[in-house]
Amino acid sequence: MGRWEPDARGRLAAAAMELYVERGFDQTTVAQIAERAGLTERTFFRHYADKREVLFAGTGEFQSIFLDAIAAAPAGASPMDAVAAALTAAGQMFAGLRDGARVRQGVIDAHPELRERELIKMATLATSIAEALRARGVVEPAASLAAEAGVAVFRVAFERWLVEDAEPSLARVLDDMLAELRTVTAA
Amino acid sequence: MGRWEPDARGRLAAAAMELYVERGFDQTTVAQIAERAGLTERTFFRHYADKREVLFAGTGEFQSIFLDAIAAAPAGASPMDAVAAALTAAGQMFAGLRDGARVRQGVIDAHPELRERELIKMATLATSIAEALRARGVVEPAASLAAEAGVAVFRVAFERWLVEDAEPSLARVLDDMLAELRTVTAA
């Protein structure tokens, strides 16, 4: 109790993912996660509010990467160019993380409540991107449409990246999907 | 019991909406809805699974309008043209229904669980549209991207339509928003 646990957070996350895959999310308890990690339940709750939180702990950082990139885009960048810069930054964040992302996605896909949470996460991202674009002076409806288009590209690209045989970088797949969206929507 | 109740379904829906606005969704019971409609709880449950269902009873018809329009688009139509035809059909479905749509949206916006249900409805719509496009021979990722773009346009247009001072037709706002999306995404 109270003693320093080296990388307790990472150990708990790894133990949780193992158990979600082995037993299913519903059948896994916080006690089992703590035991697998060689830690106490109390330590678990110092790091995560509940067992669902382990899967969504990166949401804040994920969203910040988009918003920071939009804020940092050159003043003359179009709304869609600012969104493209955000997609590239988000793609780079996932470099080398595909195996973990696949495992996480498998757990989420198997569970309606987790799929809903993921939908809410992406809807919140779209709302936040629109807000970041408005902060750059982009007016409506361009801000909301560019934000929704960007999240649509991310969603389609991410799903594709997870199942590709070769392992392209997510940044590359995002770039391809954005080009494809531009083609599809061209009048 | 068992006797014919003229438009019981419509009376129950109207009573439910009144009560959701007056008391809030959480504070309204099925017993109160039935009483307000001058019907029994048993009659309520012959028409709706629960009080949430009253707000989402049109989901199947809503989705069918999109899917039927996509299936009926000319063979040579591009994916985005097929989606545009679906948006127009959906817009026409809402002709004259803005007041009711505003009341419903107010109830949904006030309640996180209902907002989540609405998100799921729109995500399901995007998945179904992509499927309908693939059935026309559209390949991936064009099918998913056109579907996501169409749902994004619907979402932004619908929100705008509800708050406009003048009352433009939803079909018109959808058309404008699709044009705007094309402009925003143009390279």
mmCIF file of C-alpha atoms in Angstrom:
data_model
loop_
_atom_site.group_PDB
_atom_site.id
_atom_site.type_symbol
_atom_site.label_atom_id
_atom_site.label_comp_id
_atom_site.label_asym_id
_atom_site.label_seq_id
_atom_site.Cartn_x
_atom_site.Cartn_y
_atom_site.Cartn_z
ATOM 1 C CA MET A 1 0.000 0.000 0.000
ATOM 2 C CA GLY A 2 1.301 3.370 -0.946
ATOM 3 C CA ARG A 3 4.635 1.971 -2.060
ATOM 4 C CA TRP A 4 5.864 2.855 -5.534
ATOM 5 C CA GLU A 5 4.726 0.348 -8.160
ATOM 6 C CA PRO A 6 6.874 0.607 -11.293
ATOM 7 C CA ASP A 7 4.582 1.279 -14.276
ATOM 8 C CA ALA A 8 1.490 0.156 -12.369
ATOM 9 C CA ARG A 9 -0.734 1.840 -14.942
ATOM 10 C CA GLY A 10 0.822 0.053 -17.897
ATOM 11 C CA ARG A 11 0.821 -3.297 -16.088
ATOM 12 C CA LEU A 12 -2.858 -2.917 -15.225
ATOM 13 C CA ALA A 13 -3.719 -2.018 -18.818
ATOM 14 C CA ALA A 14 -1.793 -5.008 -20.194
ATOM 15 C CA ALA A 15 -3.400 -7.373 -17.661
ATOM 16 C CA ALA A 16 -6.872 -6.000 -18.453
ATOM 17 C CA MET A 17 -6.437 -6.478 -22.213
ATOM 18 C CA GLU A 18 -5.214 -10.043 -21.721
ATOM 19 C CA LEU A 19 -8.241 -10.879 -19.600
ATOM 20 C CA TYR A 20 -10.740 -9.136 -21.914
ATOM 21 C CA VAL A 21 -9.430 -11.291 -24.775
ATOM 22 C CA GLU A 22 -9.258 -14.530 -22.741
ATOM 23 C CA ARG A 23 -12.562 -14.270 -20.860
ATOM 24 C CA GLY A 24 -14.484 -11.453 -22.465
ATOM 25 C CA PHE A 25 -15.019 -7.961 -21.103
ATOM 26 C CA ASP A 26 -18.171 -8.832 -19.142
ATOM 27 C CA GLN A 27 -16.617 -11.820 -17.436
ATOM 28 C CA THR A 28 -13.550 -9.910 -16.231
ATOM 29 C CA THR A 29 -13.509 -8.286 -12.784
ATOM 30 C CA VAL A 30 -11.278 -5.537 -11.437
ATOM 31 C CA ALA A 31 -10.052 -8.014 -8.799
ATOM 32 C CA GLN A 32 -8.844 -10.357 -11.551
ATOM 33 C CA ILE A 33 -7.106 -7.514 -13.396
ATOM 34 C CA ALA A 34 -5.295 -6.413 -10.252
ATOM 35 C CA GLU A 35 -4.282 -9.986 -9.446
ATOM 36 C CA ARG A 36 -2.956 -10.608 -12.956
ATOM 37 C CA ALA A 37 -0.907 -7.419 -12.716
ATOM 38 C CA GLY A 38 0.397 -8.383 -9.274
ATOM 39 C CA LEU A 39 -1.206 -5.280 -7.781
ATOM 40 C CA THR A 40 -4.132 -4.460 -5.507
ATOM 41 C CA GLU A 41 -7.650 -3.364 -6.442
ATOM 42 C CA ARG A 42 -6.914 -0.162 -4.614
ATOM 43 C CA THR A 43 -4.006 0.499 -6.973
ATOM 44 C CA PHE A 44 -6.307 -0.215 -9.926
ATOM 45 C CA PHE A 45 -8.747 2.437 -8.762
ATOM 46 C CA ARG A 46 -5.940 4.953 -8.326
ATOM 47 C CA HIS A 47 -5.370 4.677 -12.090
ATOM 48 C CA TYR A 48 -8.768 3.889 -13.622
ATOM 49 C CA ALA A 49 -12.356 4.694 -12.645
ATOM 50 C CA ASP A 50 -13.578 1.283 -13.814
ATOM 51 C CA LYS A 51 -12.701 -1.572 -16.159
ATOM 52 C CA ARG A 52 -14.190 0.215 -19.164
ATOM 53 C CA GLU A 53 -11.933 3.201 -18.561
ATOM 54 C CA VAL A 54 -8.861 1.065 -19.343
ATOM 55 C CA LEU A 55 -10.036 0.922 -22.978
ATOM 56 C CA PHE A 56 -10.717 4.653 -23.234
ATOM 57 C CA ALA A 57 -7.887 6.084 -21.138
ATOM 58 C CA GLY A 58 -6.199 7.455 -24.264
ATOM 59 C CA THR A 59 -9.239 9.448 -25.408
ATOM 60 C CA GLY A 60 -8.053 12.796 -24.052
ATOM 61 C CA GLU A 61 -4.602 12.492 -25.645
ATOM 62 C CA PHE A 62 -6.163 11.259 -28.903
ATOM 63 C CA GLN A 63 -8.410 14.299 -29.072
ATOM 64 C CA SER A 64 -5.622 16.720 -28.108
ATOM 65 C CA ILE A 65 -3.482 15.560 -31.024
ATOM 66 C CA PHE A 66 -6.220 16.594 -33.450
ATOM 67 C CA LEU A 67 -6.951 19.883 -31.728
ATOM 68 C CA ASP A 68 -3.307 20.890 -31.302
ATOM 69 C CA ALA A 69 -2.582 20.183 -34.970
ATOM 70 C CA ILE A 70 -5.572 22.258 -36.061
ATOM 71 C CA ALA A 71 -4.520 25.146 -33.854
ATOM 72 C CA ALA A 72 -0.950 24.881 -35.218
ATOM 73 C CA ALA A 73 -1.923 24.816 -38.914
ATOM 74 C CA PRO A 74 -0.662 27.809 -40.935
ATOM 75 C CA ALA A 75 -2.972 30.824 -40.846
ATOM 76 C CA GLY A 76 -3.742 30.520 -44.561
ATOM 77 C CA ALA A 77 -4.626 26.815 -44.435
ATOM 78 C CA SER A 78 -8.120 25.918 -45.660
ATOM 79 C CA PRO A 79 -10.416 24.150 -43.147
ATOM 80 C CA MET A 80 -9.819 20.826 -44.898
ATOM 81 C CA ASP A 81 -6.038 21.369 -44.964
ATOM 82 C CA ALA A 82 -6.099 22.016 -41.215
ATOM 83 C CA VAL A 83 -8.104 18.790 -40.764
ATOM 84 C CA ALA A 84 -5.641 16.950 -43.024
ATOM 85 C CA ALA A 85 -2.753 18.111 -40.814
ATOM 86 C CA ALA A 86 -4.656 16.784 -37.789
ATOM 87 C CA LEU A 87 -5.203 13.419 -39.490
ATOM 88 C CA THR A 88 -1.475 13.142 -40.240
ATOM 89 C CA ALA A 89 -0.601 13.932 -36.627
ATOM 90 C CA ALA A 90 -3.105 11.342 -35.391
ATOM 91 C CA GLY A 91 -1.730 8.788 -37.850
ATOM 92 C CA GLN A 92 1.791 9.333 -36.537
ATOM 93 C CA MET A 93 0.566 8.813 -32.970
ATOM 94 C CA PHE A 94 -0.395 5.234 -33.884
ATOM 95 C CA ALA A 95 2.972 4.327 -35.453
ATOM 96 C CA GLY A 96 3.994 0.858 -34.233
ATOM 97 C CA LEU A 97 0.786 0.411 -32.270
ATOM 98 C CA ARG A 98 -1.268 -1.663 -34.712
ATOM 99 C CA ASP A 99 -1.142 -4.955 -32.780
ATOM 100 C CA GLY A 100 -2.424 -3.280 -29.639
ATOM 101 C CA ALA A 101 -5.038 -1.352 -31.629
ATOM 102 C CA ARG A 102 -6.283 -4.597 -33.186
ATOM 103 C CA VAL A 103 -6.677 -6.277 -29.813
ATOM 104 C CA ARG A 104 -8.510 -3.259 -28.403
ATOM 105 C CA GLN A 105 -10.804 -3.087 -31.437
ATOM 106 C CA GLY A 106 -11.635 -6.777 -31.119
ATOM 107 C CA VAL A 107 -12.722 -6.251 -27.506
ATOM 108 C CA ILE A 108 -14.812 -3.217 -28.452
ATOM 109 C CA ASP A 109 -16.452 -4.848 -31.468
ATOM 110 C CA ALA A 110 -17.570 -7.779 -29.305
ATOM 111 C CA HIS A 111 -19.498 -5.580 -26.894
ATOM 112 C CA PRO A 112 -22.418 -3.247 -27.764
ATOM 113 C CA GLU A 113 -21.859 -0.956 -24.774
ATOM 114 C CA LEU A 114 -18.222 -0.449 -25.775
ATOM 115 C CA ARG A 115 -19.162 0.174 -29.406
ATOM 116 C CA GLU A 116 -21.546 2.884 -28.219
ATOM 117 C CA ARG A 117 -18.822 4.446 -26.093
ATOM 118 C CA GLU A 118 -16.541 4.481 -29.138
ATOM 119 C CA LEU A 119 -19.278 6.158 -31.230
ATOM 120 C CA ILE A 120 -19.656 8.836 -28.575
ATOM 121 C CA LYS A 121 -15.891 9.339 -28.545
ATOM 122 C CA MET A 122 -15.863 9.949 -32.310
ATOM 123 C CA ALA A 123 -18.938 12.223 -32.208
ATOM 124 C CA THR A 124 -17.279 14.256 -29.460
ATOM 125 C CA LEU A 125 -14.134 14.461 -31.581
ATOM 126 C CA ALA A 126 -16.143 15.881 -34.519
ATOM 127 C CA THR A 127 -17.760 18.498 -32.267
ATOM 128 C CA SER A 128 -14.370 19.488 -30.834
ATOM 129 C CA ILE A 129 -12.728 19.733 -34.255
ATOM 130 C CA ALA A 130 -15.548 21.996 -35.478
ATOM 131 C CA GLU A 131 -14.982 24.191 -32.423
ATOM 132 C CA ALA A 132 -11.219 24.323 -33.086
ATOM 133 C CA LEU A 133 -11.913 25.345 -36.685
ATOM 134 C CA ARG A 134 -14.307 28.086 -35.575
ATOM 135 C CA ALA A 135 -11.556 29.316 -33.241
ATOM 136 C CA ARG A 136 -9.431 29.751 -36.408
ATOM 137 C CA GLY A 137 -12.187 31.889 -37.932
ATOM 138 C CA VAL A 138 -13.825 29.184 -40.049
ATOM 139 C CA VAL A 139 -17.550 29.879 -40.273
ATOM 140 C CA GLU A 140 -20.433 27.431 -40.190
ATOM 141 C CA PRO A 141 -21.384 25.197 -41.911
ATOM 142 C CA ALA A 142 -17.836 24.801 -43.285
ATOM 143 C CA ALA A 143 -16.417 24.102 -39.811
ATOM 144 C CA SER A 144 -18.880 21.294 -38.993
ATOM 145 C CA LEU A 145 -18.703 19.788 -42.478
ATOM 146 C CA ALA A 146 -14.897 19.730 -42.546
ATOM 147 C CA ALA A 147 -14.881 18.247 -39.024
ATOM 148 C CA GLU A 148 -17.416 15.541 -39.930
ATOM 149 C CA ALA A 149 -15.544 14.765 -43.145
ATOM 150 C CA GLY A 150 -12.280 14.431 -41.227
ATOM 151 C CA VAL A 151 -13.776 12.068 -38.658
ATOM 152 C CA ALA A 152 -15.384 10.032 -41.460
ATOM 153 C CA VAL A 153 -11.971 9.688 -43.114
ATOM 154 C CA PHE A 154 -10.392 8.674 -39.811
ATOM 155 C CA ARG A 155 -13.063 6.056 -39.156
ATOM 156 C CA VAL A 156 -12.800 4.444 -42.603
ATOM 157 C CA ALA A 157 -8.986 4.630 -42.669
ATOM 158 C CA PHE A 158 -8.561 3.200 -39.175
ATOM 159 C CA GLU A 159 -10.786 0.222 -39.927
ATOM 160 C CA ARG A 160 -8.850 -0.416 -43.145
ATOM 161 C CA TRP A 161 -5.459 -0.046 -41.460
ATOM 162 C CA LEU A 162 -6.385 -2.698 -38.870
ATOM 163 C CA VAL A 163 -7.188 -5.340 -41.492
ATOM 164 C CA GLU A 164 -4.539 -4.671 -44.173
ATOM 165 C CA ASP A 165 -2.215 -7.635 -44.797
ATOM 166 C CA ALA A 166 0.813 -5.445 -45.268
ATOM 167 C CA GLU A 167 1.349 -2.916 -42.506
ATOM 168 C CA PRO A 168 1.144 0.520 -44.103
ATOM 169 C CA SER A 169 1.456 3.462 -41.738
ATOM 170 C CA LEU A 170 -1.896 4.795 -40.558
ATOM 171 C CA ALA A 171 -0.765 8.261 -41.716
ATOM 172 C CA ARG A 172 -0.439 6.867 -45.232
ATOM 173 C CA VAL A 173 -3.869 5.188 -45.188
ATOM 174 C CA LEU A 174 -5.409 8.411 -43.858
ATOM 175 C CA ASP A 175 -3.815 10.329 -46.696
ATOM 176 C CA ASP A 176 -5.166 7.829 -49.252
ATOM 177 C CA MET A 177 -8.672 7.899 -47.752
ATOM 178 C CA LEU A 178 -8.748 11.686 -47.726
ATOM 179 C CA ALA A 179 -7.773 11.699 -51.406
ATOM 180 C CA GLU A 180 -10.518 9.133 -52.049
ATOM 181 C CA LEU A 181 -13.081 11.263 -50.205
ATOM 182 C CA ARG A 182 -12.118 14.242 -52.345
ATOM 183 C CA THR A 183 -12.645 12.099 -55.455
ATOM 184 C CA VAL A 184 -15.968 10.684 -54.248
ATOM 185 C CA THR A 185 -17.410 14.086 -53.364
ATOM 186 C CA ALA A 186 -16.099 15.879 -56.472
ATOM 187 C CA ALA A 187 -19.152 17.068 -58.377
ATOM 188 C CA MET B 1 -59.927 -4.012 -23.590
ATOM 189 C CA GLY B 2 -59.561 -5.291 -27.087
ATOM 190 C CA ARG B 3 -61.967 -2.741 -28.485
ATOM 191 C CA TRP B 4 -60.805 -0.642 -31.410
ATOM 192 C CA GLU B 5 -59.109 2.580 -30.356
ATOM 193 C CA PRO B 6 -59.074 5.114 -33.203
ATOM 194 C CA ASP B 7 -55.437 6.126 -33.863
ATOM 195 C CA ALA B 8 -54.262 4.816 -30.506
ATOM 196 C CA ARG B 9 -50.658 4.865 -31.706
ATOM 197 C CA GLY B 10 -50.763 8.532 -32.729
ATOM 198 C CA ARG B 11 -52.573 9.561 -29.537
ATOM 199 C CA LEU B 12 -49.995 7.757 -27.407
ATOM 200 C CA ALA B 13 -47.129 9.411 -29.306
ATOM 201 C CA ALA B 14 -48.691 12.875 -28.918
ATOM 202 C CA ALA B 15 -49.340 12.329 -25.210
ATOM 203 C CA ALA B 16 -45.798 11.058 -24.667
ATOM 204 C CA MET B 17 -44.223 14.087 -26.374
ATOM 205 C CA GLU B 18 -46.364 16.482 -24.322
ATOM 206 C CA LEU B 19 -45.286 14.809 -21.105
ATOM 207 C CA TYR B 20 -41.591 14.595 -22.076
ATOM 208 C CA VAL B 21 -41.639 18.360 -22.654
ATOM 209 C CA GLU B 22 -43.678 19.181 -19.537
ATOM 210 C CA ARG B 23 -41.984 16.858 -17.020
ATOM 211 C CA GLY B 24 -38.860 15.584 -18.731
ATOM 212 C CA PHE B 25 -38.284 12.147 -20.194
ATOM 213 C CA ASP B 26 -37.021 10.571 -16.950
ATOM 214 C CA GLN B 27 -39.961 11.817 -14.909
ATOM 215 C CA THR B 28 -42.593 10.489 -17.285
ATOM 216 C CA THR B 29 -44.080 7.018 -16.784
ATOM 217 C CA VAL B 30 -45.920 4.790 -19.238
ATOM 218 C CA ALA B 31 -48.943 4.950 -16.909
ATOM 219 C CA GLN B 32 -49.006 8.742 -17.280
ATOM 220 C CA ILE B 33 -48.707 8.537 -21.052
ATOM 221 C CA ALA B 34 -51.591 6.072 -21.289
ATOM 222 C CA GLU B 35 -53.719 8.189 -18.947
ATOM 223 C CA ARG B 36 -53.047 11.378 -20.933
ATOM 224 C CA ALA B 37 -54.034 9.576 -24.136
ATOM 225 C CA GLY B 38 -57.179 8.169 -22.497
ATOM 226 C CA LEU B 39 -55.932 4.627 -23.072
ATOM 227 C CA THR B 40 -54.605 1.764 -20.961
ATOM 228 C CA GLU B 41 -50.993 0.788 -20.292
ATOM 229 C CA ARG B 42 -51.764 -2.473 -22.027
ATOM 230 C CA THR B 43 -52.670 -0.551 -25.187
ATOM 231 C CA PHE B 44 -49.397 1.397 -24.879
ATOM 232 C CA PHE B 45 -47.400 -1.814 -24.840
ATOM 233 C CA ARG B 46 -49.261 -3.136 -27.875
ATOM 234 C CA HIS B 47 -47.762 -0.204 -29.807
ATOM 235 C CA TYR B 48 -44.398 0.556 -28.168
ATOM 236 C CA ALA B 49 -41.848 -1.578 -26.331
ATOM 237 C CA ASP B 50 -41.091 1.223 -23.864
ATOM 238 C CA LYS B 51 -41.231 5.004 -23.494
ATOM 239 C CA ARG B 52 -37.949 5.484 -25.371
ATOM 240 C CA GLU B 53 -39.357 3.624 -28.355
ATOM 241 C CA VAL B 54 -41.932 6.392 -28.905
ATOM 242 C CA LEU B 55 -39.063 8.699 -29.911
ATOM 243 C CA PHE B 56 -37.434 6.185 -32.255
ATOM 244 C CA ALA B 57 -40.479 4.488 -33.770
ATOM 245 C CA GLY B 58 -39.799 6.154 -37.144
ATOM 246 C CA THR B 59 -36.231 4.824 -37.424
ATOM 247 C CA GLY B 60 -37.086 1.918 -39.730
ATOM 248 C CA GLU B 61 -39.048 4.101 -42.147
ATOM 249 C CA PHE B 62 -36.353 6.804 -42.007
ATOM 250 C CA GLN B 63 -33.683 4.306 -42.977
ATOM 251 C CA SER B 64 -35.841 2.700 -45.692
ATOM 252 C CA ILE B 65 -36.269 6.038 -47.447
ATOM 253 C CA PHE B 66 -32.498 6.337 -47.849
ATOM 254 C CA LEU B 67 -31.999 2.732 -48.905
ATOM 255 C CA ASP B 68 -34.916 2.675 -51.366
ATOM 256 C CA ALA B 69 -33.702 5.878 -53.022
ATOM 257 C CA ILE B 70 -30.179 4.484 -53.375
ATOM 258 C CA ALA B 71 -31.488 1.253 -54.893
ATOM 259 C CA ALA B 72 -33.690 3.275 -57.278
ATOM 260 C CA ALA B 73 -30.929 5.642 -58.481
ATOM 261 C CA PRO B 74 -30.090 5.333 -62.206
ATOM 262 C CA ALA B 75 -27.528 2.640 -62.999
ATOM 263 C CA GLY B 76 -24.986 5.224 -64.148
ATOM 264 C CA ALA B 77 -25.281 7.444 -61.050
ATOM 265 C CA SER B 78 -22.048 8.004 -59.129
ATOM 266 C CA PRO B 79 -21.998 6.880 -55.462
ATOM 267 C CA MET B 80 -22.376 10.497 -54.321
ATOM 268 C CA ASP B 81 -25.235 11.121 -56.773
ATOM 269 C CA ALA B 82 -27.055 8.082 -55.370
ATOM 270 C CA VAL B 83 -26.485 9.438 -51.866
ATOM 271 C CA ALA B 84 -27.716 12.878 -52.993
ATOM 272 C CA ALA B 85 -30.941 11.275 -54.280
ATOM 273 C CA ALA B 86 -31.382 9.614 -50.891
ATOM 274 C CA LEU B 87 -30.869 12.920 -49.092
ATOM 275 C CA THR B 88 -33.528 14.560 -51.266
ATOM 276 C CA ALA B 89 -35.980 11.750 -50.549
ATOM 277 C CA ALA B 90 -35.285 12.014 -46.812
ATOM 278 C CA GLY B 91 -35.723 15.781 -46.971
ATOM 279 C CA GLN B 92 -39.116 15.401 -48.609
ATOM 280 C CA MET B 93 -40.191 12.981 -45.879
ATOM 281 C CA PHE B 94 -39.829 15.782 -43.324
ATOM 282 C CA ALA B 95 -41.911 18.326 -45.257
ATOM 283 C CA GLY B 96 -44.269 20.083 -42.830
ATOM 284 C CA LEU B 97 -42.854 18.215 -39.839
ATOM 285 C CA ARG B 98 -40.416 20.791 -38.471
ATOM 286 C CA ASP B 99 -42.376 21.713 -35.339
ATOM 287 C CA GLY B 100 -42.634 18.079 -34.314
ATOM 288 C CA ALA B 101 -38.977 17.492 -35.185
ATOM 289 C CA ARG B 102 -37.955 20.456 -33.013
ATOM 290 C CA VAL B 103 -39.877 19.156 -30.019
ATOM 291 C CA ARG B 104 -38.412 15.673 -30.445
ATOM 292 C CA GLN B 105 -34.870 17.078 -30.783
ATOM 293 C CA GLY B 106 -35.313 19.129 -27.623
ATOM 294 C CA VAL B 107 -36.257 16.000 -25.674
ATOM 295 C CA ILE B 108 -33.308 14.078 -27.108
ATOM 296 C CA ASP B 109 -30.766 16.846 -26.521
ATOM 297 C CA ALA B 110 -31.776 17.044 -22.868
ATOM 298 C CA HIS B 111 -30.980 13.408 -22.180
ATOM 299 C CA PRO B 112 -27.570 11.695 -22.646
ATOM 300 C CA GLU B 113 -29.067 8.212 -23.093
ATOM 301 C CA LEU B 114 -31.309 9.483 -25.899
ATOM 302 C CA ARG B 115 -28.438 11.351 -27.557
ATOM 303 C CA GLU B 116 -26.476 8.088 -27.570
ATOM 304 C CA ARG B 117 -29.419 6.248 -29.112
ATOM 305 C CA GLU B 118 -29.596 8.913 -31.832
ATOM 306 C CA LEU B 119 -25.853 8.539 -32.513
ATOM 307 C CA ILE B 120 -26.305 4.791 -32.893
ATOM 308 C CA LYS B 121 -29.213 5.379 -35.267
ATOM 309 C CA MET B 122 -27.040 7.580 -37.509
ATOM 310 C CA ALA B 123 -24.062 5.201 -37.358
ATOM 311 C CA THR B 124 -26.358 2.341 -38.356
ATOM 312 C CA LEU B 125 -27.679 4.481 -41.207
ATOM 313 C CA ALA B 126 -24.125 5.047 -42.512
ATOM 314 C CA THR B 127 -23.386 1.311 -42.376
ATOM 315 C CA SER B 128 -26.635 0.506 -44.197
ATOM 316 C CA ILE B 129 -26.043 3.123 -46.896
ATOM 317 C CA ALA B 130 -22.542 1.736 -47.528
ATOM 318 C CA GLU B 131 -24.097 -1.725 -47.883
ATOM 319 C CA ALA B 132 -26.728 -0.410 -50.321
ATOM 320 C CA LEU B 133 -23.978 1.219 -52.375
ATOM 321 C CA ARG B 134 -21.960 -2.007 -52.460
ATOM 322 C CA ALA B 135 -25.108 -3.770 -53.683
ATOM 323 C CA ARG B 136 -24.984 -1.335 -56.643
ATOM 324 C CA GLY B 137 -21.430 -2.406 -57.370
ATOM 325 C CA VAL B 138 -19.651 0.475 -55.628
ATOM 326 C CA VAL B 139 -16.358 -0.784 -54.195
ATOM 327 C CA GLU B 140 -14.718 0.093 -50.920
ATOM 328 C CA PRO B 141 -13.585 2.547 -49.672
ATOM 329 C CA ALA B 142 -15.805 4.674 -51.969
ATOM 330 C CA ALA B 143 -18.987 3.089 -50.577
ATOM 331 C CA SER B 144 -18.149 3.801 -46.933
ATOM 332 C CA LEU B 145 -16.799 7.276 -47.644
ATOM 333 C CA ALA B 146 -19.844 8.325 -49.687
ATOM 334 C CA ALA B 147 -22.116 6.894 -46.979
ATOM 335 C CA GLU B 148 -20.285 8.706 -44.172
ATOM 336 C CA ALA B 149 -20.251 11.934 -46.190
ATOM 337 C CA GLY B 150 -23.996 11.645 -46.792
ATOM 338 C CA VAL B 151 -24.769 11.093 -43.123
ATOM 339 C CA ALA B 152 -22.482 14.004 -42.198
ATOM 340 C CA VAL B 153 -24.416 16.234 -44.587
ATOM 341 C CA PHE B 154 -27.725 15.035 -43.149
ATOM 342 C CA ARG B 155 -26.589 15.673 -39.582
ATOM 343 C CA VAL B 156 -25.353 19.211 -40.255
ATOM 344 C CA ALA B 157 -28.338 20.104 -42.478
ATOM 345 C CA PHE B 158 -30.919 18.748 -40.043
ATOM 346 C CA GLU B 159 -29.486 20.719 -37.139
ATOM 347 C CA ARG B 160 -29.454 23.867 -39.271
ATOM 348 C CA TRP B 161 -32.996 23.312 -40.550
ATOM 349 C CA LEU B 162 -34.320 23.072 -36.984
ATOM 350 C CA VAL B 163 -32.919 26.466 -35.979
ATOM 351 C CA GLU B 164 -33.448 28.536 -39.151
ATOM 352 C CA ASP B 165 -35.726 31.550 -38.639
ATOM 353 C CA ALA B 166 -37.361 31.181 -42.013
ATOM 354 C CA GLU B 167 -38.624 27.697 -42.732
ATOM 355 C CA PRO B 168 -36.741 26.430 -45.779
ATOM 356 C CA SER B 169 -37.517 22.893 -46.849
ATOM 357 C CA LEU B 170 -35.123 20.315 -45.410
ATOM 358 C CA ALA B 171 -34.534 19.062 -48.965
ATOM 359 C CA ARG B 172 -33.260 22.536 -49.871
ATOM 360 C CA VAL B 173 -30.954 22.771 -46.830
ATOM 361 C CA LEU B 174 -29.618 19.279 -47.594
ATOM 362 C CA ASP B 175 -28.871 20.351 -51.137
ATOM 363 C CA ASP B 176 -27.046 23.476 -49.916
ATOM 364 C CA MET B 177 -25.029 21.504 -47.363
ATOM 365 C CA LEU B 178 -24.016 18.904 -49.933
ATOM 366 C CA ALA B 179 -22.815 21.691 -52.217
ATOM 367 C CA GLU B 180 -20.918 23.169 -49.279
ATOM 368 C CA LEU B 181 -19.317 19.806 -48.474
ATOM 369 C CA ARG B 182 -18.175 19.530 -52.080
ATOM 370 C CA THR B 183 -16.617 22.992 -51.798
ATOM 371 C CA VAL B 184 -14.949 22.270 -48.447
ATOM 372 C CA THR B 185 -13.422 18.995 -49.614
ATOM 373 C CA ALA B 186 -12.352 20.265 -53.064
ATOM 374 C CA ALA B 187 -8.569 20.019 -53.210
#
